[in-house]
Amino acid sequence: MEQWQQRQQTAQPPRRHDLRSAYQRDRARIMHSAAFRRLQAKTQVLGVGMNDFYRTRLTHSLEVAQIGTGIAAQLQAEFAEVRPLIDSMSLIEALCFAHDIGHPPFGHGGEIALNYMMREHSGFEGNGQTLRILAKLEPYTEHFGMNLTRRTLLGIMKYPALAATLQNYSAAPKLDSFRQLKPQQWPAVKGIFDIDSDVYDWVLAPLNNADRDAFSAITTMPVGQHHRSQHKSFDCTVMELADDIAYAVHDLEDAIVMGIITRDHWQEFVRPQASNIADSWLTEQLPAIESQLFSAKHHLRKDAIGTLVNALVTATVCVSLPQFDEPLLRYRAQLTPSHAALLEIFKQFVLRYVIKKPEVQMIEYKGQQIVMELFDALASDPARLLPSNTKQRWFVAEEQHQGARVIADYIAGMTDEFAARLHQQLFSARSIHMMEFGAQ
């Protein structure tokens, strides 16, 4: 496994009596990064500023890490074949802490906006941006970002294929204005930006040709739907499952507390679908869970949330994909069929009654407009409008006709509040005498 602990920059700064493992150092670099701190002011599901209770992307990431280590412990106890792979909970925590740092301001709205503005430059997608931040942008080193281990970078790659091989848009209508942009016409390509192919090649270098070809395989989709990568590393499946559980269960909790989801909604959507799942434990426990979730007593709701998370974590199993020689690719964490069906019901429940709620969509639409207008303004005269450090990066990138990617990097790194404030400074007459000057 030594090759998976290698870093792009081999020379390491001396640290007196540093006894930490390679993955403990990775976790520390992520935790202490500016990109990680910015998650405290980025949208999770409900917009920052709507309430002081619900989860931000930072608190969500902390919960994902807690669930992720629980899944790893479960697999370690139950599946002897993967015990040698689960040699560091710090690795799992590092992946969970990092999994959202590439997501732009205003959630999905911001991602769609940047993808549209970057449509002629390989597009934009939050997971691809995460790899870019870790491996290139975060200034821990001059050229290699946080300079993380190869295994950590492999684990963060949810869609291990280049965007150029996945992009499959249908002919989209020409927009007369940003206001007309419809998200369904510009879905993000879930893959790695073409400009970061060097990182992609370096991460996969230890694989033999057969493993690399199989790992990079894609599923071809009809025109209008992007092609899809087929595989993930073992570590990535643990992180992604933890992310799905946190999203479906904890964001459900937020929506219940804020009154967005009611017991009537549960009885209309969850109860009839869950009744079709053939699992004795679920059949017996879900009525009590429903009662506790919508109880006026907060401790009962918390107990129900804990019961659901525990049920999903302990229903995690390990499967083997025999076509791979590399152990990190051969194994995959997943839920039992009945619990996978329950998790999907919860995800669709949150999607229907929270994310698709008109009030939430209006906030997403507003964020989408802010991001597109910021990009349009900055791209009109980067040498004039970009902050000094970003401007220097833009000059260098523009020599290879990649300046647009630097503008996307800059906007993607903004918090919701910073993006809204910059938009006001650029476009609101009221702020013309109240410009804030600070280091960027």
Coordinates of C-alpha atoms in Angstrom, one line a residue, residues 35-273:
A35 CA -11.9 25.9 1.9
F36 CA -13.1 23.8 4.9
R37 CA -13.9 26.8 7.0
R38 CA -16.0 28.4 4.3
L39 CA -18.4 25.5 4.5
Q40 CA -19.9 27.2 7.6
A41 CA -21.4 29.9 5.4
K42 CA -22.5 27.7 2.4
T43 CA -25.9 26.4 1.8
Q44 CA -26.7 22.7 2.6
V45 CA -30.4 22.4 1.7
L46 CA -32.0 25.4 3.4
G47 CA -30.5 28.8 2.7
V48 CA -28.1 30.3 5.1
G49 CA -29.9 33.0 7.0
M50 CA -33.4 31.4 7.0
N51 CA -32.9 30.0 10.5
D52 CA -30.1 29.6 13.0
F53 CA -30.8 25.9 13.7
Y54 CA -30.5 24.0 10.5
R55 CA -27.3 22.5 9.1
T56 CA -24.8 24.2 6.9
R57 CA -22.3 22.3 4.7
L58 CA -19.8 22.4 7.6
T59 CA -22.1 20.8 10.2
H60 CA -23.3 18.4 7.5
S61 CA -19.7 17.4 6.8
L62 CA -18.9 16.8 10.5
E63 CA -22.0 14.5 10.7
V64 CA -20.9 12.7 7.5
A65 CA -17.5 12.0 9.2
Q66 CA -19.2 10.6 12.3
I67 CA -21.4 8.3 10.2
G68 CA -18.5 7.4 7.9
T69 CA -16.4 6.1 10.8
G70 CA -19.4 4.2 12.1
I71 CA -19.8 2.5 8.7
A72 CA -16.1 1.7 8.7
A73 CA -16.2 0.2 12.2
Q74 CA -19.2 -1.9 11.1
L75 CA -17.4 -3.3 8.1
Q76 CA -14.3 -3.9 10.1
A77 CA -16.2 -6.0 12.6
E78 CA -18.3 -8.0 10.1
F79 CA -16.1 -8.4 7.0
A80 CA -12.7 -9.9 7.5
E81 CA -11.7 -9.4 3.9
V82 CA -11.7 -5.6 4.1
R83 CA -10.1 -5.3 7.5
P84 CA -6.6 -4.7 6.0
L85 CA -8.1 -1.7 4.0
I86 CA -9.7 -0.1 7.1
D87 CA -6.4 0.8 8.7
S88 CA -7.1 4.5 9.4
M89 CA -10.3 6.2 10.6
S90 CA -8.4 9.4 9.9
L91 CA -8.6 8.6 6.1
I92 CA -12.4 8.2 6.3
E93 CA -12.7 11.4 8.3
A94 CA -10.5 13.2 5.8
L95 CA -12.7 12.1 2.9
C96 CA -15.9 13.1 4.7
F97 CA -14.5 16.5 5.8
A98 CA -13.4 17.2 2.2
H99 CA -16.3 15.8 0.2
D100 CA -18.3 19.1 -0.1
I101 CA -15.5 21.8 -0.3
G102 CA -15.8 22.2 -4.0
H103 CA -19.5 23.1 -4.0
P104 CA -20.1 26.8 -4.9
P105 CA -22.3 29.3 -3.1
F106 CA -26.1 28.8 -3.2
G107 CA -26.0 25.0 -3.6
H108 CA -27.4 23.4 -6.7
G109 CA -28.3 26.8 -8.1
G110 CA -24.8 28.0 -8.0
E111 CA -23.5 24.8 -9.5
I112 CA -25.9 25.0 -12.5
A113 CA -25.0 28.7 -13.0
L114 CA -21.2 28.0 -13.1
N115 CA -21.7 25.0 -15.3
Y116 CA -23.6 27.1 -17.8
M117 CA -21.1 29.9 -17.8
M118 CA -18.3 27.4 -18.2
R119 CA -20.1 25.4 -21.0
E120 CA -17.3 26.0 -23.5
H121 CA -14.6 25.3 -21.0
S122 CA -15.3 21.7 -19.7
G123 CA -18.2 22.8 -17.5
F124 CA -18.4 22.9 -13.7
E125 CA -19.4 20.4 -11.1
G126 CA -18.9 20.4 -7.4
N127 CA -17.1 17.1 -7.0
G128 CA -14.7 17.9 -9.8
Q129 CA -14.0 21.2 -8.1
T130 CA -13.3 19.4 -4.8
L131 CA -10.5 17.4 -6.4
R132 CA -9.2 20.6 -8.0
I133 CA -9.0 22.4 -4.6
L134 CA -7.3 19.5 -2.9
A135 CA -4.8 18.8 -5.6
K136 CA -4.1 22.3 -7.1
L137 CA -5.7 25.3 -5.5
E138 CA -5.5 25.3 -1.7
P139 CA -2.2 27.1 -0.9
Y140 CA -0.6 24.6 1.3
T141 CA 2.0 24.1 -1.4
E142 CA 2.9 26.2 -4.5
H143 CA 1.7 23.8 -7.1
F144 CA 0.0 20.8 -5.6
G145 CA -2.8 22.2 -3.3
M146 CA -2.9 20.4 0.0
N147 CA -0.5 17.8 -1.4
L148 CA -2.6 14.9 -0.1
T149 CA -1.8 11.2 -0.4
R150 CA -2.8 9.4 -3.6
R151 CA -5.3 7.2 -1.7
T152 CA -7.1 10.2 -0.3
L153 CA -7.4 11.8 -3.7
L154 CA -8.6 8.4 -5.1
G155 CA -11.2 8.3 -2.3
I156 CA -12.6 11.7 -3.1
M157 CA -13.1 10.9 -6.8
K158 CA -16.8 10.0 -6.9
Y159 CA -16.9 10.1 -10.7
P160 CA -13.5 8.9 -12.0
A161 CA -13.7 9.8 -15.7
L162 CA -12.9 13.0 -17.6
A163 CA -15.7 15.4 -18.4
A164 CA -14.9 15.2 -22.2
T165 CA -15.8 11.5 -22.2
L166 CA -19.0 12.1 -20.3
Q167 CA -20.6 15.3 -21.8
N168 CA -23.7 14.5 -23.8
Y169 CA -25.9 17.6 -24.0
S170 CA -28.9 17.8 -26.4
A171 CA -29.2 21.0 -28.4
A172 CA -30.1 23.6 -25.8
P173 CA -32.0 26.7 -26.9
K174 CA -30.1 29.9 -27.1
L175 CA -30.9 32.1 -24.1
D176 CA -31.7 35.8 -24.6
S177 CA -31.0 36.4 -20.9
F178 CA -29.8 34.6 -17.8
R179 CA -33.4 34.7 -16.4
Q180 CA -34.4 32.0 -18.9
L181 CA -31.9 29.3 -17.8
K182 CA -33.6 26.1 -16.9
P183 CA -31.5 23.7 -14.7
Q184 CA -32.8 20.6 -16.6
Q185 CA -31.3 21.9 -19.8
W186 CA -27.8 22.3 -18.3
P187 CA -27.1 19.4 -15.9
A188 CA -23.5 19.4 -14.7
V189 CA -21.2 16.7 -16.1
K190 CA -20.3 14.5 -13.1
G191 CA -16.7 13.9 -13.8
I192 CA -13.2 15.4 -13.6
F193 CA -12.4 18.6 -15.4
D194 CA -10.3 18.0 -18.5
I195 CA -7.8 20.6 -17.2
D196 CA -7.1 18.3 -14.3
S197 CA -6.3 15.2 -16.3
D198 CA -2.7 15.3 -15.0
V199 CA -4.0 14.8 -11.4
Y200 CA -6.3 12.0 -12.6
D201 CA -3.4 10.2 -14.4
W202 CA -1.2 10.6 -11.3
V203 CA -3.8 9.1 -8.9
L204 CA -4.4 6.1 -11.2
A205 CA -0.7 5.5 -11.9
P206 CA -0.4 2.4 -9.6
L207 CA -3.2 0.5 -11.3
N208 CA -2.4 -2.0 -14.0
N209 CA -3.9 -1.4 -17.4
A210 CA -6.8 -3.8 -17.0
D211 CA -7.8 -2.2 -13.6
R212 CA -7.5 1.3 -15.0
D213 CA -9.6 0.5 -18.1
A214 CA -12.3 -1.1 -16.0
F215 CA -12.3 1.6 -13.3
S216 CA -12.6 4.3 -16.0
A217 CA -15.5 2.6 -17.8
I218 CA -18.6 4.6 -18.5
T219 CA -22.2 3.8 -19.2
T220 CA -23.5 5.4 -22.4
M221 CA -26.7 7.3 -22.1
P222 CA -29.2 8.7 -24.7
V223 CA -28.6 12.2 -26.0
G224 CA -29.6 14.8 -23.4
Q225 CA -28.3 12.7 -20.5
H226 CA -24.6 12.7 -19.7
H227 CA -22.7 9.4 -19.8
R228 CA -21.9 8.0 -16.3
S229 CA -18.9 6.6 -14.7
Q230 CA -19.4 3.1 -13.3
H231 CA -17.1 2.6 -10.4
K232 CA -15.7 4.1 -7.2
S233 CA -12.9 3.1 -4.8
F234 CA -13.8 1.3 -1.6
D235 CA -13.1 4.3 0.5
C236 CA -15.3 6.5 -1.7
T237 CA -18.2 4.1 -1.3
V238 CA -18.0 4.5 2.5
M239 CA -17.9 8.3 2.3
E240 CA -20.7 8.5 -0.3
L241 CA -23.0 6.2 1.7
A242 CA -22.3 8.3 4.8
D243 CA -23.2 11.4 2.8
D244 CA -26.4 9.9 1.6
I245 CA -27.5 8.9 5.1
A246 CA -26.7 12.3 6.5
Y247 CA -28.5 14.1 3.7
A248 CA -31.6 11.9 3.9
V249 CA -32.0 11.6 7.7
H250 CA -30.5 14.7 9.2
D251 CA -31.9 17.1 6.5
L252 CA -35.2 15.4 7.1
E253 CA -34.8 16.3 10.8
D254 CA -34.2 20.0 9.9
A255 CA -37.3 20.1 7.8
I256 CA -39.5 18.6 10.5
V257 CA -38.2 21.0 13.2
M258 CA -38.8 24.0 10.9
G259 CA -42.4 22.8 10.1
I260 CA -41.6 22.3 6.4
I261 CA -42.5 18.6 6.6
T262 CA -45.5 17.4 8.6
R263 CA -46.9 14.1 9.7
D264 CA -49.5 14.4 6.9
H265 CA -46.7 14.5 4.4
W266 CA -45.0 11.4 6.0
Q267 CA -48.3 9.5 5.9
E268 CA -48.9 10.5 2.3
F269 CA -45.4 9.7 1.0
V270 CA -43.3 7.5 3.3
R271 CA -45.8 5.2 5.0
P272 CA -47.3 3.6 1.8
Q273 CA -43.9 3.2 0.1

